[in-house]
Coordinates of C-alpha atoms and ligand atoms in Angstrom, one line a residue:
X1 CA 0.0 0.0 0.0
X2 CA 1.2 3.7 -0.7
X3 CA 0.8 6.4 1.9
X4 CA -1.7 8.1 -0.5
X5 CA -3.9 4.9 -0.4
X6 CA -3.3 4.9 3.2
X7 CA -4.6 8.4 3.0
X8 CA -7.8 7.6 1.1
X9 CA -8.5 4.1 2.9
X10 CA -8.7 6.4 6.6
X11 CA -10.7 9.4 5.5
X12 CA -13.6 8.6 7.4
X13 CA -11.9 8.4 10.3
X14 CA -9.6 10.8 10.3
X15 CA -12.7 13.3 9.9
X16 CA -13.9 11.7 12.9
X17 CA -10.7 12.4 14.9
X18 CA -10.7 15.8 13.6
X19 CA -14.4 16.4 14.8
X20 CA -13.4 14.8 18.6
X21 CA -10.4 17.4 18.5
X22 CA -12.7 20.6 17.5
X23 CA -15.4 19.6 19.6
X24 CA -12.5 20.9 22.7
X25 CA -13.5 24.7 23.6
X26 CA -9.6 25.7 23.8
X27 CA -10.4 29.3 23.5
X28 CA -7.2 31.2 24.9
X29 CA -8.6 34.7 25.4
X30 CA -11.1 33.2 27.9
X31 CA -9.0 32.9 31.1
X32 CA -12.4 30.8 32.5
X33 CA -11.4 27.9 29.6
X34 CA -8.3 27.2 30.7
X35 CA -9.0 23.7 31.9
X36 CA -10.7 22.9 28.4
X37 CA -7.6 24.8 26.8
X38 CA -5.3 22.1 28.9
X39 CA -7.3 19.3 28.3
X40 CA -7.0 19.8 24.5
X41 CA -2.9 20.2 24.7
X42 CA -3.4 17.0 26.7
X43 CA -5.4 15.4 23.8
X44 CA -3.3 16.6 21.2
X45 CA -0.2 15.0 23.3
X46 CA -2.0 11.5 23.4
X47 CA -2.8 11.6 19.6
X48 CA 0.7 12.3 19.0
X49 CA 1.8 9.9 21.0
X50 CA -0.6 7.2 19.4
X51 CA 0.2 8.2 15.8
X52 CA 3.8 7.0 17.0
X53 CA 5.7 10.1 18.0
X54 CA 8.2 8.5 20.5
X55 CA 8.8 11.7 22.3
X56 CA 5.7 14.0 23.5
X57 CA 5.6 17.2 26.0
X58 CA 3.2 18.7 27.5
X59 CA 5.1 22.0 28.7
X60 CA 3.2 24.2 31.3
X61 CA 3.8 28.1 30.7
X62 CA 2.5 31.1 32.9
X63 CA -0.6 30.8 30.7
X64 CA -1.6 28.1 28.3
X65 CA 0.4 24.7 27.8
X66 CA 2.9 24.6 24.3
X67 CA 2.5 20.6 22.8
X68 CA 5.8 19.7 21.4
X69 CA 6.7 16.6 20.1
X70 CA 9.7 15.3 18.0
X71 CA 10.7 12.3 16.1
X72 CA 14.1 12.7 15.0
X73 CA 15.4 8.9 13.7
X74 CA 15.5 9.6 9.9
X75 CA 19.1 8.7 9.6
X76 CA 22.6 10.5 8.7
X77 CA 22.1 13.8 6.4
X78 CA 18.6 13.4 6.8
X79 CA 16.9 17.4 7.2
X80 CA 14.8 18.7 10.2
X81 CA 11.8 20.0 9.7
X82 CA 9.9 22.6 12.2
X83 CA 6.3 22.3 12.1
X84 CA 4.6 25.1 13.9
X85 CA 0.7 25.5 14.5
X86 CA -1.8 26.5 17.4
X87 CA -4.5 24.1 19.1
X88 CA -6.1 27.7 20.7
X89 CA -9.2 29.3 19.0
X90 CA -11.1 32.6 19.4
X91 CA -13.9 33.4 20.8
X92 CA -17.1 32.3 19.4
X93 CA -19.8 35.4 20.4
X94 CA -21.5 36.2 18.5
X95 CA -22.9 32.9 19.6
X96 CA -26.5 33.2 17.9
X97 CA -25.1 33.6 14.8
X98 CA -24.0 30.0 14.6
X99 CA -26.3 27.6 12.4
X100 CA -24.6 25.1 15.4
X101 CA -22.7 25.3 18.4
X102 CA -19.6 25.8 17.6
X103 CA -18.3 22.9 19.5
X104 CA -20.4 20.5 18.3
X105 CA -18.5 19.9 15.0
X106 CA -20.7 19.2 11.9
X107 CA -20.4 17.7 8.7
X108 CA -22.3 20.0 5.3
X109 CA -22.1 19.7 2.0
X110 CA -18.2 18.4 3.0
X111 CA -17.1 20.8 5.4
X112 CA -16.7 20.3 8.8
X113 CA -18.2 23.4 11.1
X114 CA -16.9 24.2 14.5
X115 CA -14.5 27.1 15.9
X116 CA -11.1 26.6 15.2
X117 CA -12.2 24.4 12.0
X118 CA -9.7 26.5 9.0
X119 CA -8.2 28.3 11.9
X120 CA -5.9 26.3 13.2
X121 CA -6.8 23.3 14.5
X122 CA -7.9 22.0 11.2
X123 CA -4.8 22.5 9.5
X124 CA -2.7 21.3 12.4
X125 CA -4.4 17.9 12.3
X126 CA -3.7 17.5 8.6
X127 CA -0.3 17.5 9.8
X128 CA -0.2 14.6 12.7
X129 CA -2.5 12.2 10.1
X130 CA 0.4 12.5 7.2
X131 CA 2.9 12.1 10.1
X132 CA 0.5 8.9 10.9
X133 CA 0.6 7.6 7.5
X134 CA 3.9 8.0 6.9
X135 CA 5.0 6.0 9.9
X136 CA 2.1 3.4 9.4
X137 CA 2.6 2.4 5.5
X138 CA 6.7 3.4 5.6
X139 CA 7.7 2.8 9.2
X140 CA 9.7 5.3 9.3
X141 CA 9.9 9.4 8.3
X142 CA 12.0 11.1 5.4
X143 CA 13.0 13.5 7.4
X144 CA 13.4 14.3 10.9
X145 CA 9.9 16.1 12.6
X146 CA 9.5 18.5 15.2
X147 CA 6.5 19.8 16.4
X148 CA 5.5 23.1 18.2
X149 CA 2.4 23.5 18.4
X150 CA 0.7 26.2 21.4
X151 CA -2.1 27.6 23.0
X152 CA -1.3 31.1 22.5
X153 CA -1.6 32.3 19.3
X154 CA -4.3 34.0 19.0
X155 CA -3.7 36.4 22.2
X156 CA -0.3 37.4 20.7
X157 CA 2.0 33.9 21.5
X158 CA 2.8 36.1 24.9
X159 CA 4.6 32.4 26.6
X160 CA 5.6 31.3 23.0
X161 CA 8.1 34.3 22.0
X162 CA 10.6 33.5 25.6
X163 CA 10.4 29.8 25.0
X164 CA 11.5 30.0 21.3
X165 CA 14.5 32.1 22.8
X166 CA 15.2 29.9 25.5
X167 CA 15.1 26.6 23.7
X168 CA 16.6 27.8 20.4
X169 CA 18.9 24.5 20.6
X170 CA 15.7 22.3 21.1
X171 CA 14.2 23.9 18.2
X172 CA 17.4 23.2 15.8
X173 CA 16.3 22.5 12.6
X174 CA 16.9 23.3 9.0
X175 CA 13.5 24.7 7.7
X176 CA 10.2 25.8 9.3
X177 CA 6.7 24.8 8.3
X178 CA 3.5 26.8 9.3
X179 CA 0.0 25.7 8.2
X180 CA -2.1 28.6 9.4
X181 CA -2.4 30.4 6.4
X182 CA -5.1 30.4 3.2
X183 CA -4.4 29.3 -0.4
X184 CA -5.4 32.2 -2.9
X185 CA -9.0 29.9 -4.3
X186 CA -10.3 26.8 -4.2
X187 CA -8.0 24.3 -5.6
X188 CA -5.6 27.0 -5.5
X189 CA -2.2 25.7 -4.3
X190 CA -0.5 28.7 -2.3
X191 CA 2.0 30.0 -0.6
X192 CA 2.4 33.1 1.8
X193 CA 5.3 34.8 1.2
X194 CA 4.5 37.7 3.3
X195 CA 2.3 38.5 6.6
X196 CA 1.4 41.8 8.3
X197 CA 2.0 42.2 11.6
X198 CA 0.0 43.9 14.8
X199 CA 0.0 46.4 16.9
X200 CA -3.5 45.8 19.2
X201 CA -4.2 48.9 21.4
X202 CA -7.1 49.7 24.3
X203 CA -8.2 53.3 24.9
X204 CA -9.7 54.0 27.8
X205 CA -11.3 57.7 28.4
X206 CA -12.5 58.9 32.0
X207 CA -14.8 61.9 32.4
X208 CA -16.6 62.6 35.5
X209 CA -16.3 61.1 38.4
X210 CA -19.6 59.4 37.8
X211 CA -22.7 58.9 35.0
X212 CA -24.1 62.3 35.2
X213 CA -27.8 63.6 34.3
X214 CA -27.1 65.1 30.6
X215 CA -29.8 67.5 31.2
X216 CA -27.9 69.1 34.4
X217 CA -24.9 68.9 33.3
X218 CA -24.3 68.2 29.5
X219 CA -23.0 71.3 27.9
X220 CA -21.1 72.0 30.7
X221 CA -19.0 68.9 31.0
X222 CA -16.9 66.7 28.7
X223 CA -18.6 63.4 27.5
X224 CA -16.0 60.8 27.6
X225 CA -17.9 59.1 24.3
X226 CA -18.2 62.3 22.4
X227 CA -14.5 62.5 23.3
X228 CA -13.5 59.4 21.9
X229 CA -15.8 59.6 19.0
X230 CA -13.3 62.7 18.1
X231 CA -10.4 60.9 18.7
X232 CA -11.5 57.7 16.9
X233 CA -12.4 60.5 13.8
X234 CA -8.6 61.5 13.8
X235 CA -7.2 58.5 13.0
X236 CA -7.9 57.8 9.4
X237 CA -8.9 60.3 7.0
X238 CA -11.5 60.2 4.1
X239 CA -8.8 58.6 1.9
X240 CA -8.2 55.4 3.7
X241 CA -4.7 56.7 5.1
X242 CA -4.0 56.3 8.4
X243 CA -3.3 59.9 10.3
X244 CA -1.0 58.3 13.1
X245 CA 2.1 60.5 13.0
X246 CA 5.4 58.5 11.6
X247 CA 3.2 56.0 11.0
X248 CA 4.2 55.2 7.0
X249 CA 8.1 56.0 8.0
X250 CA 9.2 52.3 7.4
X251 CA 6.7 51.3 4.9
X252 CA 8.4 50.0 1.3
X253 CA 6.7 51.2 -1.7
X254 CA 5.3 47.9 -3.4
X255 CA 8.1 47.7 -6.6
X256 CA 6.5 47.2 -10.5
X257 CA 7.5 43.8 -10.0
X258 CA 5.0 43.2 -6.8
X259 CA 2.3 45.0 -8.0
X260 CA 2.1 42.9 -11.6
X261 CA 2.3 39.5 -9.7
X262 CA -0.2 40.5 -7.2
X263 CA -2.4 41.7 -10.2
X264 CA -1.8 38.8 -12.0
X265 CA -3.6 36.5 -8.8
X266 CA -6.9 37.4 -10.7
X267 CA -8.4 39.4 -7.2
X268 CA -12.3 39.8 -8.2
X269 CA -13.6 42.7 -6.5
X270 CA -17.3 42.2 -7.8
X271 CA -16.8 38.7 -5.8
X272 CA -15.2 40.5 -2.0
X273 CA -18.7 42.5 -2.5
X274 CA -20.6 39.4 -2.8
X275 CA -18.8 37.6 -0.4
X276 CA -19.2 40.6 2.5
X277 CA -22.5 41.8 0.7
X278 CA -21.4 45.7 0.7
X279 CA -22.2 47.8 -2.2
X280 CA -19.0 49.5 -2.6
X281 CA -15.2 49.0 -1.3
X282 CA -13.5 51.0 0.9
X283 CA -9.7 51.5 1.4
X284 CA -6.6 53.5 0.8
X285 CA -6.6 55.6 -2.7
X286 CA -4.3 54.3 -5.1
X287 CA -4.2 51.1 -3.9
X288 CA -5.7 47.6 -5.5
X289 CA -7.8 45.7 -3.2
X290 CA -5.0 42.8 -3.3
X291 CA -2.5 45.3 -2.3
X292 CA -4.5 46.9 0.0
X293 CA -5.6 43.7 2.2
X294 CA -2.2 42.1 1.9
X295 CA 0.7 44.7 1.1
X296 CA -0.8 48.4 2.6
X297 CA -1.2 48.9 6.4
X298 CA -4.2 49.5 7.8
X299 CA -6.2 50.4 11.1
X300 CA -9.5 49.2 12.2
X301 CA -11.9 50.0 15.6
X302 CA -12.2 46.5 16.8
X303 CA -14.6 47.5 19.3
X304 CA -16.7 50.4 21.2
X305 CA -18.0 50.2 24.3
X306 CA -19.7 53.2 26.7
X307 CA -22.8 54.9 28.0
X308 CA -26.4 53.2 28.2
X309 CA -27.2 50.9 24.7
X310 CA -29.9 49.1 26.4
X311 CA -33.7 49.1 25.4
X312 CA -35.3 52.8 25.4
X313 CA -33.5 56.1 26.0
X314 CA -31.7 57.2 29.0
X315 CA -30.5 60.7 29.3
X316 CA -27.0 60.4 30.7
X317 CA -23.7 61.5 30.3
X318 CA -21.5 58.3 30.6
X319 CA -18.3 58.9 32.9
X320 CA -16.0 56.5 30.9
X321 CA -15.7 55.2 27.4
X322 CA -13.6 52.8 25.7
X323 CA -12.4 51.4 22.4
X324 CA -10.5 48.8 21.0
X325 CA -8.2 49.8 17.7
X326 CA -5.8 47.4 15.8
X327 CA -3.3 48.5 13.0
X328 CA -2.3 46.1 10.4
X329 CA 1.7 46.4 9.7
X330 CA 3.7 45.8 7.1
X331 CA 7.6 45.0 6.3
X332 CA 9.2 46.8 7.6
X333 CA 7.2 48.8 10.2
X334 CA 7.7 47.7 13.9
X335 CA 4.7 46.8 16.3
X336 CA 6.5 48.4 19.1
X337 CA 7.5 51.8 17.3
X338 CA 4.0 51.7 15.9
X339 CA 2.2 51.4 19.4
X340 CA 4.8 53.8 20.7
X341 CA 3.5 56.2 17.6
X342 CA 0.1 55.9 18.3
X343 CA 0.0 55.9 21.7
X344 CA 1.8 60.0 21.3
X345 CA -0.6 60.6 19.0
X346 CA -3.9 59.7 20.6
X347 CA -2.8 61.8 23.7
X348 CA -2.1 64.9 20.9
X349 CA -5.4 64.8 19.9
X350 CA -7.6 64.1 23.0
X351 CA -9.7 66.8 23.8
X352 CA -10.2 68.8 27.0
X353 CA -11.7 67.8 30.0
X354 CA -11.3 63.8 29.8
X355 CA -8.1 61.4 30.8
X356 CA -6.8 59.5 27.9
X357 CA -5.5 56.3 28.7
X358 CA -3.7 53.9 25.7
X359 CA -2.5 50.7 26.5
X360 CA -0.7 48.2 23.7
X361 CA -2.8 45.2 24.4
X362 CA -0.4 43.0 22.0
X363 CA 1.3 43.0 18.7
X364 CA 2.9 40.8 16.0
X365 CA 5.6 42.5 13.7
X366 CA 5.3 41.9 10.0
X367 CA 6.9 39.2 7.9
X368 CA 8.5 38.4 3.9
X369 CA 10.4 35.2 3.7
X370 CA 12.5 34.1 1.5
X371 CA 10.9 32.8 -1.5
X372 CA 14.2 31.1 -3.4
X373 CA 14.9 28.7 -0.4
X374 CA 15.5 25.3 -1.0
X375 CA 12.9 24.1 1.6
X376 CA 10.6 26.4 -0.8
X377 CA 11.4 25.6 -4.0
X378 CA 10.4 21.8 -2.5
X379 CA 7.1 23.0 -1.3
X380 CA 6.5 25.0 -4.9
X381 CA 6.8 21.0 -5.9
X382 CA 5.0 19.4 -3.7
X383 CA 2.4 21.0 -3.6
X384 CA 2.4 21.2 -7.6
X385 CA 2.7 18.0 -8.1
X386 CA -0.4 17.1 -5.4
X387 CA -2.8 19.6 -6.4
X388 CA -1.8 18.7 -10.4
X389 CA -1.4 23.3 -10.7
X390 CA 0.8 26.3 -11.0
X391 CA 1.4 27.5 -7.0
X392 CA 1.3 31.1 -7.1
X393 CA 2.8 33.2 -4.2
X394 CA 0.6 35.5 -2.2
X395 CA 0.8 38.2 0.4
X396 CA -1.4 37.7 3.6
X397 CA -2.9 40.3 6.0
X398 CA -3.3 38.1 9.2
X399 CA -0.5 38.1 11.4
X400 CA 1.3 35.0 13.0
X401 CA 2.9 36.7 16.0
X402 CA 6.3 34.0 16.0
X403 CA 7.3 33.8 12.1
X404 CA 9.6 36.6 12.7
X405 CA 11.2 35.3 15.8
X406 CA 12.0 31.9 14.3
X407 CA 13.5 33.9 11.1
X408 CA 15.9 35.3 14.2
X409 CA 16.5 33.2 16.5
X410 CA 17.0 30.0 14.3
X411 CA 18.3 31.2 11.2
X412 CA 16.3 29.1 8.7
X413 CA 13.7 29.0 6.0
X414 CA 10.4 29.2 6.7
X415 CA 7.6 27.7 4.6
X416 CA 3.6 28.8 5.1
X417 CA 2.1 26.6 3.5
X418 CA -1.9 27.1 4.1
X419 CA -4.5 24.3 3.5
X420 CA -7.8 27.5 4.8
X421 CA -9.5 29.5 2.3
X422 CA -9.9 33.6 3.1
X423 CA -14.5 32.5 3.4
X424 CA -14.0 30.0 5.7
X425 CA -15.2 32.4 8.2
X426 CA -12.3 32.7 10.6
X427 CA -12.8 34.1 13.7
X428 CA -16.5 34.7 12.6
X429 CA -19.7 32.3 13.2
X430 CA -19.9 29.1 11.2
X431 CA -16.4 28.8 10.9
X432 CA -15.4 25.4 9.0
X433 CA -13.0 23.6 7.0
X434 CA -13.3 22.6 3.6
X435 CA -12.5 18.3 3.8
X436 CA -11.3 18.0 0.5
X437 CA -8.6 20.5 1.4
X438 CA -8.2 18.5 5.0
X439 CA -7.2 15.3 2.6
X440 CA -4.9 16.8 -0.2
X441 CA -3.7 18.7 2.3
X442 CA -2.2 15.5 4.1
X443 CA -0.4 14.1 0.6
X444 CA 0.9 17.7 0.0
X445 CA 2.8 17.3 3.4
X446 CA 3.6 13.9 3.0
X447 CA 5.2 14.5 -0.3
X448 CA 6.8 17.5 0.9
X449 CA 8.6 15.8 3.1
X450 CA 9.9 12.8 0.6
X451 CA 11.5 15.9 -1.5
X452 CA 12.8 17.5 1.2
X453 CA 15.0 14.1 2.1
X454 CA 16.1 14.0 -1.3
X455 CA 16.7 17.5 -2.5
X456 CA 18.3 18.5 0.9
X457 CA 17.4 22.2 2.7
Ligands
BES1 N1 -4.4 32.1 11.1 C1 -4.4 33.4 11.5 C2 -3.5 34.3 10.7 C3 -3.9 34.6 9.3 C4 -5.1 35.2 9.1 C5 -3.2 34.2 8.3 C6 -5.6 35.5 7.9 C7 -3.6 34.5 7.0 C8 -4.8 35.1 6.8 C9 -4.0 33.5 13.0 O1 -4.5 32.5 13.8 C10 -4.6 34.8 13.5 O2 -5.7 35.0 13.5 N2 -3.7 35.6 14.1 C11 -4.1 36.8 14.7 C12 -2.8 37.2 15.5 C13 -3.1 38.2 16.6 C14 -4.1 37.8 17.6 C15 -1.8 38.5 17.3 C16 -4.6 37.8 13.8 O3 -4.1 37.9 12.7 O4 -5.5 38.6 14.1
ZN2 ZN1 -4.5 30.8 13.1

């Protein structure tokens, strides 16, 4: 038997496994999940162990658990590889939004439904069953495996970034591999070549010393919301740019080159209507849409919260006020210089008669990778040769906080190589995973590695 017809002979159970694994509410923001977010590293341990990973960790951090595991037996010469994913989810409000509970995983029209379905627990799985098949049909791997897998991504790796430092001997190895990433279209093979990074900030306005009656006293006193409305209006203009002093300093133009290939992708923006069901798009002037979502920085209210919103009207001026703002960041911008930057200028522009107070909540800085690697070029083939298509190169505007650190601290190639696809509704309701991209996804990886034993890294 071949590891492909391995492949095909366990679909039906592997999609099993895979619903057992999502139906685990890790979600890392939610400091009351913790247990479930520990009892799914604990899972993911015992699967790995049981797919024949001789060595498995569970290693405790000051927040959630990181799963590593390693099986390094491939023999003299033989390349390491890296692989790098998250078993954490976000948060799944709004909840009645959801055609089902998000962690009671269903099966549709060959998707699987459940938080953490593209994003990342999907595409992490994909990973451990071509490891599985490998062993089971070959009893042995090409190349030697190392997995890091955490529970932290999606809060900004916080516990992930100091353990990559510490444990950079550990973590040897001669190319990285990331699956948390989204080919271009359906039956699209890609790869990322670039991710923005983050810079996640709170503001917090205090008026009064307490809700006041608007009648006696608006007019007379600052309202904390009106204040932050005014702030919130300062920080993009009409044209899409982004009014944050500095904030373009370390921006590269896009060269002729870049703009072509990212034109030449084939973006429809008659289908990102359809998709989002808006009438018109919005963004920086003088930008594509492809450019603007993966190559432009950006900034986005996340959230608004203040005053009464409940049924009726209630005549008050609201004592406090807050927001949450995000900026998208590209090479070669810095989240910390950027929070630094923004944090200045909020308090420049904050009116009279309220406190400003702006706190970085977390950040990811901005990758490009090397796209003439040798690990690449063997993923370019891989993955050509599985999906039976051209790979084309794209530039994403999600952020994986630790890309950039393994870049620095180990020295080596990195490969995203994404099974999602952009609809798949990450970090929205009715997330899911499209199975036939769960499968070929598997004999991608499992090919991958073959060439990487033969071509060397
Ligand atoms: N898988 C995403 C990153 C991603 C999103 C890649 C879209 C490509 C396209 C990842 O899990 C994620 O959501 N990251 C967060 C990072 C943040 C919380 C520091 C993000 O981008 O918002
Ligand atoms: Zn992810």
């Amino acid at each position: 038997m071949t590891t492909n017809e391995y492949l095909d002979q366990h679909r039906g159970r592997f999609e099993s496994e895979l619903v057992e694994f999502l139906s685990i509410p890790s979600i890392s923001t939610d400091a009351s999940a913790s247990a479930d977010v520990a009892r799914c590293a604990d899972w993911l341990a015992d699967h790995l162990r049981g797919v024949g990973m001789p060595h498995v960790e569970v290693i405790p951090t000051e927040g959630h658990p990181i799963v590593y595991a390693e099986r390094c037996d491939a023999g003299q010469g033989a390349p390491t590889v890296l692989f790098y994913g998250h078993y954490d989810v976000q948060p799944v409000d709004p909840i009645d939004l959801w055609t089902d509970p998000p962690f009671s995983p269903v099966i549709r029209d060959a998707k699987v439904y459940a938080r953490g379905a593209t994003d990342d627990k999907g595409q992490v799985f994909l990973h451990i069953k071509a490891i599985e098949a490998l062993l089971a049909v070959e009893g042995r791997l090409p190349v030697n495996v190392k997995l890091l897998i955490e529970g932290e991504e999606e809060i900004g790796s916080p516990n992930l970034a100091p353990f990559v430092r510490q444990n950079a001997d550990k973590l040897a190895c001669d190319a990285v591999l990331v699956s948390d990433t989204s080919m271009f279209a359906p039956g699209q093979p890609s790869i990322v070549y670039s991710l923005r990074g983050l810079a996640y900030m709170e503001i917090n306005v205090q008026g009064p010393n307490r809700d006041l009656h608007s009648g006696s006293y608006g007019g007379a006193v600052q309202n904390p919301l009106n204040a932050l409305a005014t702030i919130i209006s300062k920080l993009k203009d009409e044209y899409g740019r982004v009014q944050v002093e500095g904030f373009y300093d370390d921006v590269q133009p896009l060269t002729d080159l870049e703009r072509t290939e990212l034109a030449a992708l084939g973006h429809s923006d008659e289908r990102l209507k359809a998709d989002v069901n808006v009438s018109t798009l919005f963004g920086e002037d003088g930008y594509s849409s492809i450019e603007r979502l993966g190559a432009r920085p950006t900034l986005d209210v996340n959230g608004f919260l203040g005053g009464f919103t409940g049924e009726g009207a209630k005549t008050v001026l609201p004592a406090r006020a807050m927001a949450k703002v995000s900026m998208r960041l590209v090479p070669h911008q810095r989240h910390d210089d950027i929070a630094n930057k923004f944090i200045s200028y909020v308090k420049s522009i904050a009116p009279p008669g309220v406190t400003v107070d702006v706190q970085d909540l977390h950040g990811a800085d901005p990758v490009l990778v090397n796209r003439n690697s040798a690990a690449m070029h063997a993923a370019v083939q891989a993955l050509e040769e599985t999906f039976g298509t051209k790979c084309r190169f794209t530039r994403e505007g999600g952020s994986i906080p630790v890309v950039l650190l393994f870049d620095q601290v180990l020295h080596v190639p990195t490969v995203l190589m994404g099974f999602g696809l952009n609809n798949e509704n990450a970090h929205s309701p009715d997330e899911h995973f499209d199975l036939s991209n769960f499968h070929i996804g598997m004999k991608a990886v499992s090919r991958y590695y073959h060439l990487l034993a033969q071509t060397g890294v």
